[in-house]
Amino acid sequence: MALPKDPRQKMINIMYLVLTAMLALNVSAEILNAFNIVNDSIVTSNKSLADKNSFIYSQFDEQMKDNGPKTAPFREKALQVKKISASMYEYIEDLKKTIIDASGGLDEHGDIKSKSDLDGPTRIMENNKKGPELESKLTELRKQLLSYVDPKKKDQFEKTLPLKIEVGKSNDGHGGGPKTWTTYHFNMVPTIAAVTILGKFQNDIKNSESAIIDDLFRQIEASSFKFDKVRPFVSLNSKNLMVGQTLTANIAVGAYSTTVNPTIIVNGQSIEAKDGLGTVNIPAAGIGEKTITGTITLPSPNGGAPESYPFSETYNVGASTTSISADKMNVLYIGLQNPISISAAGVPAEQVSATINGGNITKRGSGEYVVTVTSPGKAVINVVANVDGKTKSLGQKEFRVKRVPDPILKVGANKGGSMKAADFKVQGGLRADLEDFEFEGVKYEVVGYRVGISAKGKEYQEGDATSAYFPGNVAASIRALRPGDEVFFENVKVKGPDNVVRSMPSTIFKLN
């Protein structure tokens, strides 16, 4: 009396691939919403698994009535599995609450206040060492669960048990080698992502618990099974799909025998059952919530009239939720390496690629790209992906292309106008600073200017500079400046990161 776990596990694996592909991104509102959808789907899946597991535990109790001595050892092991699984599930639930509280708690509607907060998960899981502790507990739980498996099947369960503790293949992106398990899952991820990942581990626990107790139940002599109630069971590969993807549903009764094939009707279509299980493939079409309905009919074990059990399961079909976001802002700057983050919900990052008109785009990591542009105006980034073996366009986004803004001319910390004579005299030249710019480390070079000095009681003096430093022929005049004197800068030339020489407006300093 067991349900195959492959389709349900495939659904969870697809969700997890989406999460890991998104963790390094500059998260937008659309991505946060996508995490909400995935988290809600995992919560729903966990509830369904809890109900299914409860049903199996109840069947152990029913078997105790008919065959107590044979059932008791397996039931005792199943209850131990239930206890250790529930303990770990609650431990993770407490971790969720701790992270949510560290990120500002819940609002009046019960939603996370700061879904995009990066500090809370990092502080709790890395700094407070809850990540390594969780890794250790999950590793120990997996070891305990495998100890309840039939020794003949242990190698098989080692490979298929959903609860796995492993680190992905990505490194830290800076040549620092592989990440730790904690860093890979929780370092600098948004709160909603951390909660979703923890929910995924809870889902793995529920699935693993289900696999173990199913195996224990199978070890009771099948011929002695006597079920007094059954119910439909529908497992979808995903409850959220993109147009063009395929919905796969595995349908059976909650307690079934591989020697009896039920009659299954899905959306009016008869489905062939094999070993007690029916599988239906439905192309996803039309955006919105969809429903799969039908009936399962079983022959009566005592030769009476067949019994039918209706079922209904909903799923969502959505358009492609491609996310293209400039890490700095919705502008690409000429002469700079503009970082861009690209993701597509439901598609692994390695299957996504992008092109740009009016520039060049290079992939540097999972979901991370660098864009260079040469001409002001507009540029469009197009995103495609390999979906079910076919190249599919996932969307495009237009960006403005601008030159890096002009710098501010300064002597010392002053931008022109009034300045103390004593402060001016100790400076070595003219600077060109770029203020309040999104990119750090962008600098301008002063390549030339004309400086004029108007000192009281003295002749007007000029000098031409070929660098930022004051020209030597006016050095003595600058050292002799006094309050009331004026210094003029004209024909100022600066060179920016695009290597283009720009002319700057004249500026004057009135000394006091």
Tab-separated table of C-alpha atoms in Angstrom, residues 28 102 114 121 125 129 154 190 202 205 208 224 238 257 271 358 364 378 393 395 410 413 418 423 437 444 447 495 499:
chain	number	residue	atom	x	y	z
A	28	SER	CA	12.586	42.599	-7.653
A	102	ALA	CA	14.918	38.952	12.898
A	114	SER	CA	10.456	42.632	5.151
A	121	PRO	CA	18.744	35.056	7.333
A	125	MET	CA	22.024	31.007	9.824
A	129	LYS	CA	25.664	29.193	13.446
A	154	LYS	CA	18.926	0.223	1.770
A	190	PRO	CA	15.970	37.477	1.097
A	202	GLN	CA	10.279	20.316	5.567
A	205	ILE	CA	11.242	15.416	5.565
A	208	SER	CA	11.114	10.876	3.307
A	224	SER	CA	-3.753	-9.924	4.983
A	238	SER	CA	3.817	21.201	-10.363
A	257	SER	CA	-3.087	-2.868	-4.242
A	271	ILE	CA	-7.038	6.588	-18.192
A	358	GLY	CA	23.467	48.067	-29.498
A	364	ARG	CA	29.690	35.606	-15.819
A	378	LYS	CA	18.189	52.710	-26.065
A	393	SER	CA	11.385	33.343	-26.036
A	395	GLY	CA	10.636	38.193	-22.909
A	410	LYS	CA	36.906	71.097	-6.903
A	413	ALA	CA	36.753	70.038	-0.807
A	418	SER	CA	33.837	81.359	-1.417
A	423	ASP	CA	42.885	76.469	2.506
A	437	PHE	CA	26.787	58.047	-8.742
A	444	TYR	CA	37.632	61.420	-14.036
A	447	VAL	CA	43.881	66.687	-18.547
A	495	LYS	CA	38.617	62.479	-19.448
A	499	ASN	CA	38.117	57.816	-22.610
